[in-house]
XYZ file of C-alpha atoms in Angstrom:
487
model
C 31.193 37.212 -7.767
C 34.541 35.800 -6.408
C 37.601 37.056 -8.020
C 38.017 34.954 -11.346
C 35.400 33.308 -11.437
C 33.912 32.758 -14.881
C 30.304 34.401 -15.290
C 29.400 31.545 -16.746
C 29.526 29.375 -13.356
C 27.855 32.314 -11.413
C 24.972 32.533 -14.033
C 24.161 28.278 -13.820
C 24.431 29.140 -9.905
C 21.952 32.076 -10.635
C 19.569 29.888 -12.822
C 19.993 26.535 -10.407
C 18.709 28.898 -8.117
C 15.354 30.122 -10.014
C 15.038 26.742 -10.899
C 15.172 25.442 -7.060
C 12.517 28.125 -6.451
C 10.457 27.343 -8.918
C 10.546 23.389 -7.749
C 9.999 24.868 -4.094
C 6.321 26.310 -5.770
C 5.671 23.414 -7.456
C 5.824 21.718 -4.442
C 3.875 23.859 -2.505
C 0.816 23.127 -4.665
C 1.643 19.498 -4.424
C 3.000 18.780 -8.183
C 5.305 16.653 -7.402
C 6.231 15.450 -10.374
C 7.065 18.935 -11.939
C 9.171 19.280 -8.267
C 11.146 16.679 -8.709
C 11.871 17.590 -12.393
C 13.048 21.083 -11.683
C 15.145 20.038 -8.876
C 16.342 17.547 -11.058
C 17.343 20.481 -13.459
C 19.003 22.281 -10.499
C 20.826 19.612 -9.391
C 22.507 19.476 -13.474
C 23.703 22.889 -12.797
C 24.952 22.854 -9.600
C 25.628 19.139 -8.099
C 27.261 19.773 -5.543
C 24.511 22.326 -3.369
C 23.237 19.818 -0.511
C 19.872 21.536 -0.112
C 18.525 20.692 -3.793
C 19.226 16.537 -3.215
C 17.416 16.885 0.412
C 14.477 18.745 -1.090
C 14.299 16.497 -4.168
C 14.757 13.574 -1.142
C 11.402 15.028 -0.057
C 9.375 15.526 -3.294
C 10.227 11.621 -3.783
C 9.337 10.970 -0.552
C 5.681 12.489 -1.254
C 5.472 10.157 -4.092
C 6.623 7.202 -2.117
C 9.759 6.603 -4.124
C 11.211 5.851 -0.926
C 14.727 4.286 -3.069
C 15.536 7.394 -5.059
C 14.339 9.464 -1.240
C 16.783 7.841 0.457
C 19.723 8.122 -2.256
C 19.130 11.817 -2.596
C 18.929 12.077 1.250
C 22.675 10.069 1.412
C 24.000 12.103 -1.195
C 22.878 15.767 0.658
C 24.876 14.490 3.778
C 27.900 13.721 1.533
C 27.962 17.044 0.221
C 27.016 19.096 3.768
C 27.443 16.672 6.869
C 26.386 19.512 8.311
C 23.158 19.608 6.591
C 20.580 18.529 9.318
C 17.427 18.065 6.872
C 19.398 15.599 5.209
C 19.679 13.065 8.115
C 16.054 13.900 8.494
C 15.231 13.323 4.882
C 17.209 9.871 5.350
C 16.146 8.974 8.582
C 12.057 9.043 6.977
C 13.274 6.908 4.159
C 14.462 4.126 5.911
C 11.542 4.581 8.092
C 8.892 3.979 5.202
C 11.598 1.401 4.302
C 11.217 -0.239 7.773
C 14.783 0.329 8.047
C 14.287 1.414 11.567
C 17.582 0.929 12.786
C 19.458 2.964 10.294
C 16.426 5.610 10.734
C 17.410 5.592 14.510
C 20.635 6.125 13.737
C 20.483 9.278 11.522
C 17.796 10.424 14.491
C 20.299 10.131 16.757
C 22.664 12.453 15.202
C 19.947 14.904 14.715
C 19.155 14.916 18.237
C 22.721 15.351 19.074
C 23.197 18.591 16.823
C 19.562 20.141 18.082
C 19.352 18.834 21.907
C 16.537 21.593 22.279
C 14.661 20.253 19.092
C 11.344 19.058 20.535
C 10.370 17.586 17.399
C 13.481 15.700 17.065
C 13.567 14.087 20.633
C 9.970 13.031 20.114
C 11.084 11.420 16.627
C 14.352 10.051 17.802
C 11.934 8.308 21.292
C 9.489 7.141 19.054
C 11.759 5.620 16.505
C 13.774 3.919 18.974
C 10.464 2.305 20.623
C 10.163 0.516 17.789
C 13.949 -0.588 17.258
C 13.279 -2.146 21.125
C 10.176 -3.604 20.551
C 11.127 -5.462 17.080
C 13.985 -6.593 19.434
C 11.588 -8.270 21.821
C 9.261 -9.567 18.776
C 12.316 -10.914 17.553
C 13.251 -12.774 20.964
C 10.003 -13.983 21.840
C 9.413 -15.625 18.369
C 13.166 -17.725 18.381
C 11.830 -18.467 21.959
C 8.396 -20.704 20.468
C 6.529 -21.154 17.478
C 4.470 -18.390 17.506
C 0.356 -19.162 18.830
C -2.372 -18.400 16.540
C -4.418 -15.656 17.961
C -7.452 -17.820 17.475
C -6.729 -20.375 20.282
C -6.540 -17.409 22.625
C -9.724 -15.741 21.678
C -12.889 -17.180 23.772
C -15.635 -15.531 21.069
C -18.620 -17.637 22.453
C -18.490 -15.677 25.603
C -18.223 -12.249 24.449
C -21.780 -10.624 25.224
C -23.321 -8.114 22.740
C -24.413 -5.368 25.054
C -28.490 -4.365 25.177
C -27.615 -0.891 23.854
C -25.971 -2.025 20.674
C -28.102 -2.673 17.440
C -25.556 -2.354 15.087
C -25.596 -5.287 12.370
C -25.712 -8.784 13.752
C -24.253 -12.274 12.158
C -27.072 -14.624 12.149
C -26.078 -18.185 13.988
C -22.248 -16.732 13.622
C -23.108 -16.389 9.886
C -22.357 -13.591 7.259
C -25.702 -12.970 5.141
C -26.448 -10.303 2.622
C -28.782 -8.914 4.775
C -25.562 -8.459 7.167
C -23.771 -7.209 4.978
C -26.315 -4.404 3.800
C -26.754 -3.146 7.190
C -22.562 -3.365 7.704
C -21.722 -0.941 4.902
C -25.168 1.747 6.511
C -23.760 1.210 9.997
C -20.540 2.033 8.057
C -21.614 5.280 6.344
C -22.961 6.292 9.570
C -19.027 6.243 11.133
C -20.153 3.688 13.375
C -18.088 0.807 14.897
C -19.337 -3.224 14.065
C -19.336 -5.086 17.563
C -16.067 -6.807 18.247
C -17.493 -10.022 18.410
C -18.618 -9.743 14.881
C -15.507 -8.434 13.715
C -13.110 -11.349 15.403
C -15.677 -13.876 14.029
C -14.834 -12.439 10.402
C -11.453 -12.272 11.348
C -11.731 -16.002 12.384
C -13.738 -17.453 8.930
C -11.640 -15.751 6.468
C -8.411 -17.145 7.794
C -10.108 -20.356 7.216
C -10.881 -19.774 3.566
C -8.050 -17.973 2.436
C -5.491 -20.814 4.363
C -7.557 -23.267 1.976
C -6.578 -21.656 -0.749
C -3.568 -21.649 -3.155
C -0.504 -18.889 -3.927
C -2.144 -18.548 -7.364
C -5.534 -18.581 -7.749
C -6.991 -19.734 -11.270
C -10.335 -19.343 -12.332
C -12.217 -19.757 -15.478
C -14.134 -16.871 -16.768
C -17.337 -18.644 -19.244
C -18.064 -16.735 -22.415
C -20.721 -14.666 -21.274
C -18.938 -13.962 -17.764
C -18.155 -10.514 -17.014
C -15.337 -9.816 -13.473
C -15.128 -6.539 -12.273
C -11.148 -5.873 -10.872
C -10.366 -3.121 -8.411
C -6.669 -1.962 -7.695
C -5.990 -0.074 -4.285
C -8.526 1.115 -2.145
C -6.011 2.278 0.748
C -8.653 2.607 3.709
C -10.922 5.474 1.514
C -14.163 3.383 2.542
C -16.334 6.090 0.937
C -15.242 5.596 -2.673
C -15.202 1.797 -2.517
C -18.781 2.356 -1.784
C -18.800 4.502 -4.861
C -17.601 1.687 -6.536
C -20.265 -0.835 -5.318
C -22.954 2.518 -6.614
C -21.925 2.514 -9.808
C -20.645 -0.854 -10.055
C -23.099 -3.125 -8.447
C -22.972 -5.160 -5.077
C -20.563 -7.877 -5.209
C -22.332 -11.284 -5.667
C -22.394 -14.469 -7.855
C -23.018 -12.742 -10.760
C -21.519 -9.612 -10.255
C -17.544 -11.140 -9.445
C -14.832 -9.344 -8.445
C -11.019 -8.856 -7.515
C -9.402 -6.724 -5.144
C -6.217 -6.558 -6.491
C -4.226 -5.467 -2.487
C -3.504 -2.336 -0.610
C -6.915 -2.230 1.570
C -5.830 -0.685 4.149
C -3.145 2.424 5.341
C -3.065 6.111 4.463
C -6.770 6.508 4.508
C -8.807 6.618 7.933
C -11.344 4.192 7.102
C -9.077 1.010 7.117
C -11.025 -1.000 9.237
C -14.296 -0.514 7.727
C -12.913 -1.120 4.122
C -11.299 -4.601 5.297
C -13.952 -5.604 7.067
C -16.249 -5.073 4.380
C -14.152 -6.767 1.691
C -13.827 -9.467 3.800
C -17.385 -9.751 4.729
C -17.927 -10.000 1.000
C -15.356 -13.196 1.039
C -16.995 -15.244 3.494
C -20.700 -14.399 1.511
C -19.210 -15.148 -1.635
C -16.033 -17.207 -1.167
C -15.717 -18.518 -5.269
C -16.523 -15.150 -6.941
C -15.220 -12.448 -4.612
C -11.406 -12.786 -4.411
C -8.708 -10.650 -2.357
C -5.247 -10.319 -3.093
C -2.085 -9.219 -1.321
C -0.415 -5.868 -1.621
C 2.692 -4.747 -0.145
C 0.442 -2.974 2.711
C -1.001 -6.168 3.819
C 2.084 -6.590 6.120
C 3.016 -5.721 9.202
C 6.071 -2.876 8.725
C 3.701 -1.125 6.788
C 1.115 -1.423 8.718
C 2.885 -0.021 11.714
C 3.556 2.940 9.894
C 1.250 3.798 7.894
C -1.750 3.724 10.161
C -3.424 0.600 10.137
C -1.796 -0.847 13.514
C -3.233 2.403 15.395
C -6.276 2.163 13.751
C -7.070 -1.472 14.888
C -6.331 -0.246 18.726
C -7.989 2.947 18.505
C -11.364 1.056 16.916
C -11.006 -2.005 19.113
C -7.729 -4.119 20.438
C -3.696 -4.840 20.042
C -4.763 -8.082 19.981
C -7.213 -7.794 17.327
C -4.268 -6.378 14.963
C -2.079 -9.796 15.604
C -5.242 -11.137 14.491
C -5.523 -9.076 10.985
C -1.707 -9.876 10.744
C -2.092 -13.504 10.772
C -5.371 -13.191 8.422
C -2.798 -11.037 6.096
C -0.224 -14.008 5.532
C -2.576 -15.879 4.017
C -4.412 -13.827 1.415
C -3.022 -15.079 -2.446
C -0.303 -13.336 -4.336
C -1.636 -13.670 -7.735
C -4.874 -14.968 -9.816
C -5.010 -16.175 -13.489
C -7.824 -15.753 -15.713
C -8.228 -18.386 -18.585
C -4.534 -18.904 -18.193
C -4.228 -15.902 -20.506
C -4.367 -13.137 -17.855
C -2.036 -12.571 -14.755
C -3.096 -10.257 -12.077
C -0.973 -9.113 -9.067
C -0.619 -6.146 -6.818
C 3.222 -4.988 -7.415
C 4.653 -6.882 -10.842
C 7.057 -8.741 -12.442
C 10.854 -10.368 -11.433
C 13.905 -9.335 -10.630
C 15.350 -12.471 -12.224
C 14.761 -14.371 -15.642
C 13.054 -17.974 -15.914
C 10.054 -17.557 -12.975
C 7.075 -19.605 -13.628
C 3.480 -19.873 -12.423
C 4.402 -22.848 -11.230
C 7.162 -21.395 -9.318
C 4.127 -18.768 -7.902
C 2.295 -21.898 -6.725
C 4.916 -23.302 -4.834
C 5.183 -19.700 -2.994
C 4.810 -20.361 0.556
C 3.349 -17.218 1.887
C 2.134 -17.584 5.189
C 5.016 -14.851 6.433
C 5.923 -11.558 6.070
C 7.443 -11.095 3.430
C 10.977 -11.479 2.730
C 13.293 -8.636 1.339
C 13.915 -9.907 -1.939
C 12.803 -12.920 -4.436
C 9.650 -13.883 -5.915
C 7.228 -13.141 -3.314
C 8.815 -9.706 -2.636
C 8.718 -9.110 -6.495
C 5.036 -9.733 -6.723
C 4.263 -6.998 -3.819
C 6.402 -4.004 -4.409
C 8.432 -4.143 -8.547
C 7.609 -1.709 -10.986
C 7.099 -1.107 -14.457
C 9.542 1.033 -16.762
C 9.429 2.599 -20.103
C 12.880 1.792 -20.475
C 14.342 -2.115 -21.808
C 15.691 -4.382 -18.816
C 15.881 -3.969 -15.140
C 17.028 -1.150 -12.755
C 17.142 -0.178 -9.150
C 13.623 -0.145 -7.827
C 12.499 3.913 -7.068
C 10.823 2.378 -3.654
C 13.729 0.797 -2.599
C 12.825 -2.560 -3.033
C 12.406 -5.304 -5.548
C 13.233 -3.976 -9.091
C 11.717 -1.906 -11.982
C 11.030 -3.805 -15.066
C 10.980 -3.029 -18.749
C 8.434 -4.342 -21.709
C 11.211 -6.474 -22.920
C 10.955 -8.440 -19.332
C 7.182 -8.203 -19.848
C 7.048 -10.040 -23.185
C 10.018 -12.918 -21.891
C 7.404 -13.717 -19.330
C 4.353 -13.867 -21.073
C 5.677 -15.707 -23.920
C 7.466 -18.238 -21.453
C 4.025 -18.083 -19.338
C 1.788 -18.617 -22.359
C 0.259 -15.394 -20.944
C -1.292 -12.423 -22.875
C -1.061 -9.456 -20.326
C -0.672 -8.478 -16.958
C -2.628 -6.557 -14.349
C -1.113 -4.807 -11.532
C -2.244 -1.792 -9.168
C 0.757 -0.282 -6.534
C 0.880 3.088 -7.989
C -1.362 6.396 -8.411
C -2.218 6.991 -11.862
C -3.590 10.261 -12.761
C -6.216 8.815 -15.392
C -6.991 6.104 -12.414
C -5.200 3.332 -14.545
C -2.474 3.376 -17.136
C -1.557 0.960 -19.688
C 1.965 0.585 -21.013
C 4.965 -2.091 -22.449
C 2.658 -2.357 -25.703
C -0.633 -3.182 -23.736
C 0.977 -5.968 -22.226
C 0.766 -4.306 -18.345
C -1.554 -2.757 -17.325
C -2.242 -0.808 -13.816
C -5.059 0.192 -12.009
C -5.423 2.344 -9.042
C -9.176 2.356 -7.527
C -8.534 5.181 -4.980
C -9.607 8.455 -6.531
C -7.874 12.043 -5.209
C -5.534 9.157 -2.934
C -4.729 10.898 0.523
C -6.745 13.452 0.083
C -4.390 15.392 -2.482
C -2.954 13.649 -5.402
C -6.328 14.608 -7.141
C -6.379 11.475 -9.437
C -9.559 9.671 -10.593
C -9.854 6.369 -9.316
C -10.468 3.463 -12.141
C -11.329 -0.326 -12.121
C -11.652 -2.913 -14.981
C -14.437 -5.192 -16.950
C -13.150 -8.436 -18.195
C -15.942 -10.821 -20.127
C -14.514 -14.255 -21.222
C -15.289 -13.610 -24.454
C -12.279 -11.617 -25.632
C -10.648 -10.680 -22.140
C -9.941 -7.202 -23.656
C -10.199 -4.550 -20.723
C -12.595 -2.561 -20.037
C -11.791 0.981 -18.090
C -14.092 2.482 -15.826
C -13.183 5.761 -14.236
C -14.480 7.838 -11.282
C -13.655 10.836 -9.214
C -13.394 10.992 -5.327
C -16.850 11.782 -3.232
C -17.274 13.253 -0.036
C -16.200 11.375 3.339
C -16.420 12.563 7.029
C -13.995 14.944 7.945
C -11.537 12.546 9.431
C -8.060 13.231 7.696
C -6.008 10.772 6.270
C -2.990 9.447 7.657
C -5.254 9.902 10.871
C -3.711 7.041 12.678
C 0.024 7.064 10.709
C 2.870 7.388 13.276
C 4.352 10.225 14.058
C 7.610 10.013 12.670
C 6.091 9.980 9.152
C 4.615 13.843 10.018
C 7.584 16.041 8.124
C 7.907 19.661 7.666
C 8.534 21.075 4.028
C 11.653 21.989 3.197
């Protein structure tokens, strides 16, 4: 102990310490939650050691709260700007973020501190790849209205090799017979013909630019829907799903409430699928955006290499365009709202001002659109800084403004892993669900989705647990720079 220093400051160093350790285990099993709460506890003894903020940064970061990450990651470099996991820490946030600039930045000074660091060099390359080539994405779309894909794809002449008898579209036609042998060729890991695949691509751009921001359908008294939150590429227990569920069709309606693809390895075949089930049954299966239908995402979190590993760069731009135009929210009766992140960051927003959305874009970094892909729910009254980093957390008070402006009675949303597989909060007025059980292979949730009959519209939970897939990891196809060590 330094010379006159109380023993009551060395024992709260002493117990921040046992506490940091005990976080460090929790961790280590993948509790995140308990992580980030013992940290937290650290942190209220001593807040001013570096390394508790950069491994909190990290226990966020495993949770995706990619906002709080990136404050705790800032803060560690205040206190030590020494501290080289805490430029690290930061330089991952903005990168899930698709802050890449900022990331390079922080890269860059890591790089400069550890010339030898392999790891760092390759992160510090890759990263500023990217910065160039948004640069030149940039330039070349101020330099022309951008040209659809479509008028550059000759489909007609792409020949269907001998040796292939995988599914085949009849006349350039999705049938159920199609899509029956799609999902066996599927189980059996094996790839759909690319001509089939850009002739999806092609018809459900077609439908989905028909239709509007908000979809609104009427659900008759003895209707049941079936609505599924994020699948996240885990093509296996979608099929699970379908098992215990029933096959999509006109009787058996659902809603896919976003997040198809990333994180899990089987992006392709669950978007494929889903939207194989759109073209067959364009009024009763619907498909809604999430925040991972987008393009920064995508080139993160693994969808991008997954499309050129399975088939083509172009086919990506392709999926990108098909993206923009999927719906941001559907109504029910009038009564129910569904949409993938949640409410507003401001007072006063209507369904009519959802209609008048125009989405065909990526979308932008705040307002209504953004809102309805990426806020959150809170226990708490009122708004405050969203934990991802964008948009805005809401509280019940918020919810009920809405609903009674909206002549609503609830909301559905999905955008976050429930351990139960859904949750329902603000006084049963929002309610998430989350359809991808054990998500990523570790968060060991069940997965859940939802029965609503027109009759009452009360909710219905269904849960299930993960099932087998082929051992093909997820994050397979993620980019590199997302690949962090512990602590």
């Amino acid at each position: 102990m330094a010379e006159g220093e109380p023993a009551g400051a060395a024992g709260c160093l002493e117990k921040a310490e046992a506490l940091k350790s005990q976080a460090n285990e929790y961790f280590k099993v993948k509790d995140y939650e308990n992580a980030v709460k013992f940290y937290s506890d650290a942190i209220e003894l001593n807040p001013d050691n570096a390394v508790y903020y950069g491994n909190r940064s990290l226990a966020y970061l495993r949770t995706e709260c990619y906002g709080y990450a990136l404050s705790d990651a800032t803060k560690a470099i205040e206190l030590d700007k020494k501290y080289i996991k805490g430029y690290y820490r930061r330089a991952t946030s903005n990168m899930a973020l698709g802050k890449f600039k900022a990331a390079l930045r922080d890269y860059e000074t890591v790089v400069k501190v550890k010339p030898n660091d392999k790891d760092a060099k390759l992160k510090y390359q890759e990263c500023n790849k990217i910065v160039k080539q948004k640069a030149f994405e940039r330039a070349i779309a101020s330099d022309e209205h951008k040209r659809s894909v479509v008028d550059s794809l000759d489909i007609e002449s792409m020949t269907i090799e001998d040796e292939y008898i995988g599914p085949k579209m009849e006349d350039g036609k999705v049938t159920v017979q199609f899509m029956t042998d799609l999902m066996q060729w599927y189980k059996d890991q094996k790839k759909l013909h690319r001509k089939f695949a850009y002739q999806i691509l092609v018809q459900t751009k077609e439908i989905l630019a028909k239709l509007p921001s908000l979809v609104e359908t009427v659900l008759e008294e003895k209707d049941k829907i079936t609505i599924c939150g994020d699948t996240h590429g885990q093509f296996y227990d979608m099929m699970n799903i379908f098992d215990l569920n029933g096959l999509p069709s006109e009787n058996n309606p659902y809603i896919f409430n976003g997040d198809f693809v990333d994180r899990g390895s089987f992006s392709v075949e669950v978007i494929l699928t889903l939207f194989g089930f759109k073209l067959l049954y364009p009024t009763h299966f619907h498909l809604l955006r999430g925040n991972h239908e987008t393009d920064n995402m995508n080139q993160i979190y693994g969808f991008e290499g997954e499309v050129k590993a399975k088939y083509t760069a172009q086919m990506f731009e392709l999926f990108s365009e098909v993206f923009q135009w999927l719906p941001l929210a559907h109504c029910i009766n009038g009564k129910v709202l569904i949409m993938h992140g949640g409410l507003f960051s401001e007072d006063g927003i209507t369904l009519e001002d959802i209609r008048k959305i125009d989405r065909n874009r990526q979308p932008p970094d705040s307002g209504p659109m953004c809102d309805l892909l990426w806020s959150d729910p809170q226990p708490q009254n009122g708004r405050s800084v969203s934990k991802r980093g964008v948009s805005c957390q809401f509280g019940p008070d918020v919810t009920n403004k809405f609903l009674e402006e909206n002549h609503l009675d609830y909301i559905i949303r999905s955008h976050e892993v429930k351990p139960e597989g859904y949750e329902v909060t603000h006084n049963g007025k929002c309610i998430t669900v989350f359809s991808a059980p054990n998500y990523c292979d570790q968060m060991g949730n069940k997965g859940a989705y939802i029965h609503l009959r027109g009759s009452d519209l009360k909710p219905q939970f269904h849960q299930f647990p993960a099932v087998p897939h082929p051992n093909v990891k997820p994050m397979a196809y993620a980019n590199s720079l997302l690949q962090m060590g512990m602590m």
